[in-house]
Short mmCIF file of C-alpha atoms and ligand atoms in Angstrom, two decimals:
data_model
loop_
_atom_site.label_atom_id
_atom_site.label_comp_id
_atom_site.label_asym_id
_atom_site.label_seq_id
_atom_site.Cartn_x
_atom_site.Cartn_y
_atom_site.Cartn_z
CA UNK A 15 -9.35 -14.25 -24.93
CA UNK A 16 -6.72 -13.06 -22.51
CA UNK A 17 -3.19 -14.31 -22.43
CA UNK A 18 -2.14 -17.17 -20.23
CA UNK A 19 1.17 -18.56 -18.71
CA UNK A 20 3.24 -21.66 -19.11
CA UNK A 21 3.36 -21.10 -15.31
CA UNK A 22 0.11 -23.34 -14.74
CA UNK A 23 -0.42 -21.83 -11.17
CA UNK A 24 -0.54 -18.49 -12.82
CA UNK A 25 -3.78 -19.20 -14.77
CA UNK A 26 -7.07 -18.32 -12.75
CA UNK A 27 -4.53 -17.42 -9.70
CA UNK A 28 -6.51 -14.43 -7.57
CA UNK A 29 -3.55 -12.11 -7.25
CA UNK A 30 -0.65 -12.92 -9.50
CA UNK A 31 -1.76 -13.93 -13.01
CA UNK A 32 0.27 -13.00 -15.91
CA UNK A 33 -1.27 -9.69 -16.24
CA UNK A 34 0.28 -8.43 -12.88
CA UNK A 35 3.88 -9.17 -12.33
CA UNK A 36 4.16 -7.30 -9.09
CA UNK A 37 8.07 -6.53 -8.19
CA UNK A 38 9.51 -7.84 -5.26
CA UNK A 39 13.01 -8.86 -3.69
CA UNK A 40 13.66 -12.50 -2.47
CA UNK A 41 15.98 -15.35 -1.94
CA UNK A 42 15.45 -19.06 -1.54
CA UNK A 43 14.47 -19.81 2.16
CA UNK A 44 17.33 -20.76 4.88
CA UNK A 45 19.91 -19.74 2.19
CA UNK A 46 22.70 -17.31 1.93
CA UNK A 47 21.83 -16.19 -1.31
CA UNK A 48 22.02 -12.36 -1.98
CA UNK A 49 18.43 -11.21 -1.77
CA UNK A 50 17.52 -9.95 -5.62
CA UNK A 51 14.22 -8.58 -7.31
CA UNK A 52 11.92 -10.79 -9.05
CA UNK A 53 8.29 -11.07 -9.86
CA UNK A 54 5.42 -12.88 -8.53
CA UNK A 55 3.76 -15.14 -11.25
CA UNK A 56 1.28 -17.66 -9.87
CA UNK A 57 2.69 -19.30 -6.75
CA UNK A 58 6.07 -18.78 -8.21
CA UNK A 59 8.84 -16.10 -8.11
CA UNK A 60 10.79 -15.29 -11.36
CA UNK A 61 14.35 -14.37 -10.96
CA UNK A 62 14.98 -11.45 -13.29
CA UNK A 63 19.17 -11.58 -12.81
CA UNK A 64 18.85 -15.56 -13.68
CA UNK A 65 16.96 -14.89 -16.59
CA UNK A 66 19.59 -12.33 -17.67
CA UNK A 67 22.43 -14.60 -16.95
CA UNK A 68 20.78 -17.60 -18.94
CA UNK A 69 20.27 -15.78 -21.94
CA UNK A 70 16.56 -15.42 -21.92
CA UNK A 71 16.63 -11.89 -22.25
CA UNK A 72 19.09 -11.41 -25.04
CA UNK A 73 16.31 -10.57 -27.85
CA UNK A 74 14.86 -7.76 -25.41
CA UNK A 75 15.10 -4.40 -25.91
CA UNK A 76 18.32 -1.87 -24.41
CA UNK A 77 15.70 -0.40 -22.08
CA UNK A 78 14.45 -4.04 -20.62
CA UNK A 79 17.99 -5.17 -20.13
CA UNK A 80 18.96 -2.34 -18.49
CA UNK A 81 15.86 -2.77 -16.19
CA UNK A 82 17.06 -6.54 -15.73
CA UNK A 83 20.94 -5.43 -14.92
CA UNK A 84 19.23 -3.49 -12.11
CA UNK A 85 17.45 -6.32 -10.69
CA UNK A 86 20.64 -7.93 -9.02
CA UNK A 87 20.07 -5.85 -6.33
CA UNK A 88 18.55 -6.25 -2.68
CA UNK A 89 16.04 -3.58 -3.42
CA UNK A 90 13.94 -2.07 -6.15
CA UNK A 91 15.39 1.65 -5.62
CA UNK A 92 17.92 1.25 -8.56
CA UNK A 93 15.23 -0.08 -11.12
CA UNK A 94 12.59 2.59 -9.97
CA UNK A 95 15.34 5.30 -10.58
CA UNK A 96 15.56 4.00 -14.07
CA UNK A 97 11.87 5.41 -14.70
CA UNK A 98 8.83 4.56 -16.36
CA UNK A 99 10.09 3.20 -19.72
CA UNK A 100 12.55 0.89 -18.37
CA UNK A 101 9.82 -0.76 -16.12
CA UNK A 102 7.38 -0.66 -19.16
CA UNK A 103 10.18 -2.43 -21.19
CA UNK A 104 11.35 -4.89 -18.59
CA UNK A 105 7.58 -5.71 -17.94
CA UNK A 106 6.38 -6.10 -21.62
CA UNK A 107 9.69 -8.59 -22.07
CA UNK A 108 9.06 -10.53 -18.78
CA UNK A 109 5.19 -10.70 -19.92
CA UNK A 110 6.52 -12.34 -23.52
CA UNK A 111 8.72 -14.85 -21.60
CA UNK A 112 6.00 -16.14 -19.20
CA UNK A 113 3.18 -16.05 -22.13
CA UNK A 114 1.93 -19.49 -22.93
CA UNK A 115 2.96 -19.02 -26.63
CA UNK A 116 6.93 -19.01 -25.80
CA UNK A 117 8.56 -21.52 -27.59
CA UNK A 118 9.11 -24.79 -25.52
CA UNK A 119 12.95 -24.48 -25.17
CA UNK A 120 12.62 -21.14 -23.61
CA UNK A 121 10.20 -22.11 -21.09
CA UNK A 122 12.28 -25.28 -20.24
CA UNK A 123 15.02 -22.90 -19.52
CA UNK A 124 13.31 -20.23 -17.82
CA UNK A 125 11.59 -22.86 -15.33
CA UNK A 126 15.31 -23.07 -13.72
CA UNK A 127 14.60 -19.29 -12.86
CA UNK A 128 11.59 -20.17 -10.80
CA UNK A 129 11.42 -20.08 -7.21
CA UNK A 130 8.22 -21.53 -5.21
CA UNK A 131 6.98 -18.42 -3.09
CA UNK A 132 6.40 -20.96 -0.23
CA UNK A 133 10.19 -21.83 -0.70
CA UNK A 134 11.23 -18.23 -0.43
CA UNK A 135 11.87 -15.62 2.05
CA UNK A 136 10.77 -12.39 1.21
CA UNK A 137 12.48 -8.61 2.07
CA UNK A 138 11.31 -4.86 2.26
CA UNK A 139 11.29 -4.23 -1.50
CA UNK A 140 12.06 -0.50 -1.42
CA UNK A 141 14.67 0.82 0.92
CA UNK A 142 12.33 3.93 2.04
CA UNK A 143 14.29 7.23 2.01
CA UNK A 144 11.02 9.16 2.86
CA UNK A 145 8.00 8.68 3.86
CA UNK A 146 5.26 10.90 3.57
CA UNK A 147 1.48 10.06 4.75
CA UNK A 148 -1.39 11.98 3.57
CA UNK A 149 -4.85 12.08 4.49
CA UNK A 150 -6.96 11.27 0.97
CA UNK A 151 -10.25 10.09 2.38
CA UNK A 152 -12.87 12.63 3.23
CA UNK A 153 -14.97 10.31 4.77
CA UNK A 154 -12.31 9.14 7.32
CA UNK A 155 -11.03 12.92 7.75
CA UNK A 156 -14.49 13.61 8.56
CA UNK A 157 -15.20 10.64 11.11
CA UNK A 158 -12.22 11.22 12.63
CA UNK A 159 -12.52 15.11 12.94
CA UNK A 160 -15.69 14.74 14.30
CA UNK A 161 -14.42 12.49 17.31
CA UNK A 162 -11.78 14.78 18.30
CA UNK A 163 -13.24 17.99 17.37
CA UNK A 164 -17.09 17.56 17.48
CA UNK A 165 -17.70 21.34 16.90
CA UNK A 166 -15.53 21.19 13.72
CA UNK A 167 -15.15 17.87 12.33
CA UNK A 168 -13.41 18.69 8.82
CA UNK A 169 -11.13 21.43 8.94
CA UNK A 170 -11.44 24.44 6.28
CA UNK A 171 -8.42 23.55 4.27
CA UNK A 172 -9.31 20.02 3.73
CA UNK A 173 -11.06 20.37 0.10
CA UNK A 174 -8.17 22.84 -1.19
CA UNK A 175 -5.09 20.88 0.28
CA UNK A 176 -3.88 17.36 -0.26
CA UNK A 177 -3.21 17.44 3.65
CA UNK A 178 0.00 15.44 4.74
CA UNK A 179 2.78 14.82 7.33
CA UNK A 180 6.02 13.48 7.12
CA UNK A 181 6.32 10.15 8.70
CA UNK A 182 9.50 7.83 9.70
CA UNK A 183 11.04 5.49 7.33
CA UNK A 184 13.22 3.86 9.45
CA UNK A 185 10.21 1.65 11.57
CA UNK A 186 8.83 0.59 7.75
CA UNK A 187 8.52 -3.04 8.27
CA UNK A 188 7.40 -6.08 6.05
CA UNK A 189 4.25 -7.95 5.95
CA UNK A 190 4.48 -10.48 8.60
CA UNK A 191 6.79 -8.67 11.03
CA UNK A 192 5.34 -8.73 14.48
CA UNK A 193 4.26 -5.38 15.93
CA UNK A 194 5.15 -4.84 19.56
CA UNK A 195 2.57 -2.63 21.44
CA UNK A 196 4.06 0.59 22.07
CA UNK A 197 4.41 2.59 25.10
CA UNK A 198 3.41 6.19 25.33
CA UNK A 199 1.83 9.21 27.36
CA UNK A 200 -1.93 8.19 27.71
CA UNK A 201 -4.14 11.02 28.87
CA UNK A 202 -7.95 10.29 28.65
CA UNK A 203 -10.55 13.15 28.84
CA UNK A 204 -11.10 12.44 32.26
CA UNK A 205 -7.44 11.79 33.18
CA UNK A 206 -5.79 14.62 34.89
CA UNK A 207 -2.73 14.19 34.31
CA UNK A 208 -1.12 11.61 31.61
CA UNK A 209 0.19 8.31 32.69
CA UNK A 210 2.98 6.17 31.08
CA UNK A 211 2.54 2.91 29.97
CA UNK A 212 1.11 0.16 26.56
CA UNK A 213 -1.30 2.01 24.39
CA UNK A 214 -4.94 0.83 25.21
CA UNK A 215 -6.18 1.73 22.03
CA UNK A 216 -4.17 0.11 19.39
CA UNK A 217 -5.43 0.42 15.64
CA UNK A 218 -4.82 -0.10 12.28
CA UNK A 219 -5.28 2.08 9.28
CA UNK A 220 -6.02 0.78 5.85
CA UNK A 221 -4.00 2.61 3.15
CA UNK A 222 -2.56 2.45 -0.51
CA UNK A 223 1.29 3.27 -0.41
CA UNK A 224 2.57 4.52 -3.75
CA UNK A 225 6.23 4.63 -4.47
CA UNK A 226 8.29 7.19 -6.37
CA UNK A 227 10.51 6.05 -9.13
CA UNK A 228 12.06 9.09 -11.11
CA UNK A 229 12.79 11.49 -8.43
CA UNK A 230 12.82 15.16 -8.80
CA UNK A 231 15.37 17.59 -8.28
CA UNK A 232 15.32 20.30 -5.31
CA UNK A 233 13.31 23.09 -6.50
CA UNK A 234 11.87 21.19 -9.65
CA UNK A 235 7.97 21.14 -9.91
CA UNK A 236 5.78 18.56 -11.51
CA UNK A 237 2.55 19.43 -13.26
CA UNK A 238 -0.38 17.09 -12.31
CA UNK A 239 -0.38 15.90 -15.96
CA UNK A 240 3.17 14.61 -15.75
CA UNK A 241 2.83 13.36 -12.22
CA UNK A 242 2.29 9.63 -13.12
CA UNK A 243 5.50 9.51 -14.63
CA UNK A 244 7.10 9.89 -11.59
CA UNK A 245 5.04 7.19 -9.38
CA UNK A 246 6.22 3.93 -10.03
CA UNK A 247 3.65 0.93 -8.21
CA UNK A 248 1.44 1.00 -5.49
CA UNK A 249 1.45 -1.48 -2.34
CA UNK A 250 -0.66 -1.94 0.40
CA UNK A 251 0.38 -0.14 3.84
CA UNK A 252 -0.89 -0.51 7.28
CA UNK A 253 -0.44 2.65 9.51
CA UNK A 254 -0.26 1.34 13.02
CA UNK A 255 -1.61 3.96 15.14
CA UNK A 256 -1.93 4.18 19.04
CA UNK A 257 -5.13 6.32 19.43
CA UNK A 258 -4.72 7.58 23.12
CA UNK A 259 -1.15 8.43 22.49
CA UNK A 260 -2.17 10.39 19.43
CA UNK A 261 -4.97 12.31 20.97
CA UNK A 262 -2.46 13.42 23.76
CA UNK A 263 0.14 14.37 21.40
CA UNK A 264 -1.01 15.54 18.07
CA UNK A 265 -1.67 19.20 18.75
CA UNK A 266 -0.09 21.57 17.70
CA UNK A 267 2.35 19.68 15.51
CA UNK A 268 0.72 16.38 14.12
CA UNK A 269 1.07 12.97 14.47
CA UNK A 270 4.67 11.68 16.43
CA UNK A 271 4.95 8.56 18.51
CA UNK A 272 1.53 7.37 18.00
CA UNK A 273 2.64 6.32 14.40
CA UNK A 274 6.25 6.06 14.05
CA UNK A 275 6.61 2.84 15.87
CA UNK A 276 6.04 0.75 12.96
CA UNK A 277 4.00 0.61 9.61
CA UNK A 278 3.58 -2.43 7.46
CA UNK A 279 3.92 -2.71 3.92
CA UNK A 280 2.95 -5.66 1.55
CA UNK A 281 5.83 -7.36 -0.28
CA UNK A 282 4.78 -7.00 -4.22
CA UNK A 283 4.57 -3.67 -5.93
CA UNK A 284 1.87 -3.60 -8.53
CA UNK A 285 2.90 -1.31 -11.30
CA UNK A 286 0.59 1.35 -13.09
CA UNK A 287 0.53 -1.01 -16.17
CA UNK A 288 -0.77 -3.89 -14.20
CA UNK A 289 -3.28 -1.55 -12.87
CA UNK A 290 -4.19 0.28 -16.52
CA UNK A 291 -7.22 -1.91 -16.81
CA UNK A 292 -9.01 -0.60 -13.46
CA UNK A 293 -8.31 3.18 -13.85
CA UNK A 294 -11.36 5.24 -13.14
CA UNK A 295 -12.66 8.55 -12.58
CA UNK A 296 -12.02 10.49 -9.46
CA UNK A 297 -14.78 10.56 -7.10
CA UNK A 298 -17.25 13.40 -7.92
CA UNK A 299 -16.98 16.40 -5.63
CA UNK A 300 -20.37 17.04 -3.38
CA UNK A 301 -22.21 20.36 -4.53
CA UNK A 302 -20.47 23.22 -3.09
CA UNK A 303 -17.15 21.90 -2.88
CA UNK A 304 -14.44 23.88 -4.63
CA UNK A 305 -12.86 23.02 -7.88
CA UNK A 306 -8.86 21.84 -7.31
CA UNK A 307 -6.71 24.62 -7.91
CA UNK A 308 -5.29 24.86 -11.54
CA UNK A 309 -2.11 23.39 -10.24
CA UNK A 310 -3.68 20.15 -9.10
CA UNK A 311 -6.95 19.97 -12.21
CA UNK A 312 -5.94 18.05 -15.13
CA UNK A 313 -8.95 16.60 -17.43
CA UNK A 314 -6.77 13.11 -17.55
CA UNK A 315 -6.40 12.94 -14.24
CA UNK A 316 -9.99 13.91 -13.29
CA UNK A 317 -10.78 11.19 -15.87
CA UNK A 318 -8.50 8.40 -14.97
CA UNK A 319 -6.46 9.24 -11.84
CA UNK A 320 -8.49 6.83 -9.67
CA UNK A 321 -7.86 3.15 -9.19
CA UNK A 322 -11.09 0.75 -8.88
CA UNK A 323 -9.57 -1.54 -6.09
CA UNK A 324 -11.24 -3.08 -3.48
CA UNK A 325 -9.75 -2.94 -0.11
CA UNK A 326 -10.56 -5.44 3.07
CA UNK A 327 -9.35 -5.85 6.22
CA UNK A 328 -9.65 -9.20 8.19
CA UNK A 329 -8.92 -10.04 11.95
CA UNK A 330 -8.01 -13.28 13.40
CA UNK A 331 -7.56 -13.41 17.19
CA UNK A 332 -5.51 -15.51 19.56
CA UNK A 333 -8.69 -17.35 20.46
CA UNK A 334 -9.98 -17.70 16.69
CA UNK A 335 -6.31 -19.06 16.00
CA UNK A 336 -6.35 -21.66 18.89
CA UNK A 337 -9.73 -22.84 17.89
CA UNK A 338 -8.66 -23.18 14.46
CA UNK A 339 -11.22 -20.70 13.14
CA UNK A 340 -10.74 -18.55 9.99
CA UNK A 341 -9.89 -14.92 10.04
CA UNK A 342 -13.17 -12.69 9.77
CA UNK A 343 -13.73 -9.61 7.39
CA UNK A 344 -14.20 -6.72 9.47
CA UNK A 345 -14.25 -4.15 6.47
CA UNK A 346 -14.56 -3.85 2.86
CA UNK A 347 -13.77 -0.46 0.79
CA UNK A 348 -13.15 0.98 -2.33
CA UNK A 349 -9.67 3.03 -3.16
CA UNK A 350 -12.16 5.25 -5.34
CA UNK A 351 -13.60 7.09 -2.48
CA UNK A 352 -10.15 8.95 -2.18
CA UNK A 353 -10.95 12.48 -2.57
CA UNK A 354 -7.08 13.20 -3.89
CA UNK A 355 -5.45 11.06 -6.71
CA UNK A 356 -1.64 10.16 -6.13
CA UNK A 357 -0.98 12.59 -9.04
CA UNK A 358 -2.46 15.43 -7.18
CA UNK A 359 -0.53 14.14 -4.02
CA UNK A 360 2.74 14.14 -5.62
CA UNK A 361 2.51 17.46 -7.52
CA UNK A 362 1.36 19.10 -4.40
CA UNK A 363 4.36 17.50 -2.69
CA UNK A 364 6.48 18.94 -5.05
CA UNK A 365 4.84 22.50 -5.78
CA UNK A 366 7.22 24.04 -3.14
CA UNK A 367 10.42 22.56 -4.60
CA UNK A 368 11.00 19.68 -2.03
CA UNK A 369 12.91 17.30 -3.95
CA UNK A 370 11.23 13.52 -4.43
CA UNK A 371 13.61 10.64 -4.25
CA UNK A 372 13.33 7.11 -5.89
CA UNK A 373 11.89 4.77 -3.27
CA UNK A 374 10.14 7.76 -1.46
CA UNK A 375 6.93 6.51 -0.34
CA UNK A 376 3.38 8.28 -0.43
CA UNK A 377 0.45 6.89 1.99
CA UNK A 378 -2.79 7.72 0.69
CA UNK A 379 -4.17 8.06 4.23
CA UNK A 380 -6.81 5.63 5.67
CA UNK A 381 -9.33 4.79 2.87
CA UNK A 382 -12.86 4.88 4.28
CA UNK A 383 -16.46 5.18 2.55
CA UNK A 384 -19.61 6.42 2.96
CA UNK A 385 -20.92 2.98 4.08
CA UNK A 386 -20.23 1.96 7.78
CA UNK A 387 -18.85 -1.30 6.93
CA UNK A 388 -16.31 0.43 4.58
CA UNK A 389 -14.51 2.41 7.51
CA UNK A 390 -10.69 1.70 7.22
CA UNK A 391 -9.74 1.80 10.94
CA UNK A 392 -11.09 0.58 14.43
CA UNK A 393 -11.38 4.26 15.45
CA UNK A 394 -14.39 4.71 13.00
CA UNK A 395 -15.82 1.20 13.10
CA UNK A 396 -16.18 1.44 16.75
CA UNK A 397 -16.65 4.80 17.29
CA UNK A 398 -13.59 5.01 19.47
CA UNK A 399 -14.29 1.84 21.47
CA UNK A 400 -17.88 2.88 22.21
CA UNK A 401 -19.51 0.34 19.77
CA UNK A 402 -17.18 -2.72 19.90
CA UNK A 403 -17.27 -4.48 17.00
CA UNK A 404 -19.04 -8.23 17.90
CA UNK A 405 -16.71 -11.51 16.50
CA UNK A 406 -18.35 -14.57 15.52
CA UNK A 407 -17.12 -16.27 18.19
CA UNK A 408 -18.71 -13.94 21.05
CA UNK A 409 -15.23 -11.80 21.72
CA UNK A 410 -15.62 -8.15 20.98
CA UNK A 411 -13.29 -5.46 19.78
CA UNK A 412 -13.11 -1.97 20.38
CA UNK A 413 -9.24 -1.85 19.65
CA UNK A 414 -6.73 -4.55 18.98
CA UNK A 415 -5.58 -6.65 21.71
CA UNK A 416 -2.49 -8.66 22.17
CA UNK A 417 -2.22 -11.62 19.59
CA UNK A 418 -4.68 -10.24 17.16
CA UNK A 419 -3.74 -10.56 13.48
CA UNK A 420 -4.58 -8.09 10.64
CA UNK A 421 -4.45 -8.96 7.51
CA UNK A 422 -5.05 -6.36 4.63
CA UNK A 423 -6.09 -7.19 0.99
CA UNK A 424 -6.56 -5.45 -2.44
CA UNK A 425 -7.69 -6.78 -5.61
CA UNK A 426 -9.19 -5.43 -9.00
CA UNK A 427 -11.72 -7.05 -10.94
CA UNK A 428 -14.26 -6.08 -13.54
CA UNK A 429 -15.69 -7.89 -16.76
CA UNK A 430 -13.33 -7.94 -19.81
CA UNK A 431 -10.23 -8.00 -17.71
CA UNK A 432 -8.07 -10.73 -15.39
CA UNK A 433 -8.57 -10.10 -11.98
CA UNK A 434 -5.38 -9.03 -9.96
CA UNK A 435 -4.38 -8.65 -6.67
CA UNK A 436 -1.74 -7.33 -3.70
CA UNK A 437 -1.19 -10.19 -1.92
CA UNK A 438 -1.32 -9.89 1.90
CA UNK A 439 -0.16 -7.36 4.42
CA UNK A 440 -0.12 -8.86 7.61
CA UNK A 441 0.94 -7.96 11.21
CA UNK A 442 0.44 -9.59 14.58
CA UNK A 443 -0.19 -7.73 17.72
CA UNK A 444 2.80 -8.50 20.58
CA UNK A 445 2.70 -7.54 24.13
CA UNK A 446 4.51 -4.30 24.86
CA1 CA B 504 -2.52 7.53 8.32
#
């Protein structure tokens, strides 16, 4: 029998049961309160600093109380910097506090530390100092490579190196922030010279983001077996991409203005502990693929470095909204389709001594699988617009149009475990 919570809405909640407790930053809507750290529980948010002030954590461990003190802060960075042991201790203490078997007088007090999510304003959970986007789905790399380089789809380094590029942290925005169609230089294959104007092939990319907790010093390397001690938790990431700008600018130095106008993250950071029941082996490498080099190979990571998460993209156009029609799901994939684990990405990132700091964000790269409906961006789903999607109301989409709203979700479920979810990662396209 799984543990339940005295917060009634948590029991059976598809995303935020007692077993999840993802961390975010909030305050009461229309208030001038200081934003602070809380955990989502059912339809509510538990205010951790308020629990500390009310004496509800008096019996908790020193580590848990250290963590709780770091929650009176407008970002998760201070808590993340305290590392995995403090996160685990705080999470255990909050689980005990929210469990059904807590004494009645305790939950009567703790009830005052709850804020309804409908009555809360959410903030970016993390001040991201550096953002690195990887390219960890071999299906995505192959599909995209085939469009940009038909004769040479998968470059020879792909199966050896976790490929990535340094992204832009300043334009990371919270779910719900409108996305303005970017201007840029566009040049199609038939154009003699580039033109300047709003992107005509605006796309999303479905990704997971991993936050660094404990940082690394300049010059320090991280064995892959220890990499997860530096990872704090995961979120959803939409790496908005302007394909016409990208195809013209990307050589020889990689993505630039096609990507850095906005990247959206979900408001709740799901901890590795919440994801523990959903760990899985890394996808088997195809026959003939090289083994990961020794510094990227460890039996524990091979055996449980993956996360069995279902990831989906939903689309609602302006016409669908006007007609009060619901969003339609346009893809469904699995994060088990990634070729590299987050532990391998982190170890590779640090192998040259590059230092990582608390709150740094590592993007997985677009999550695509082998099945056509598991492709994580429109570039792949519509073959660069050549095979547009047909929507139930008769509209078609090659790329995103103004007024389109893209929603990403991720969840984990299996027999013997309580389902958890990430909440939503939403962005609506506004005219440029
Ligand atoms: Ca990307």
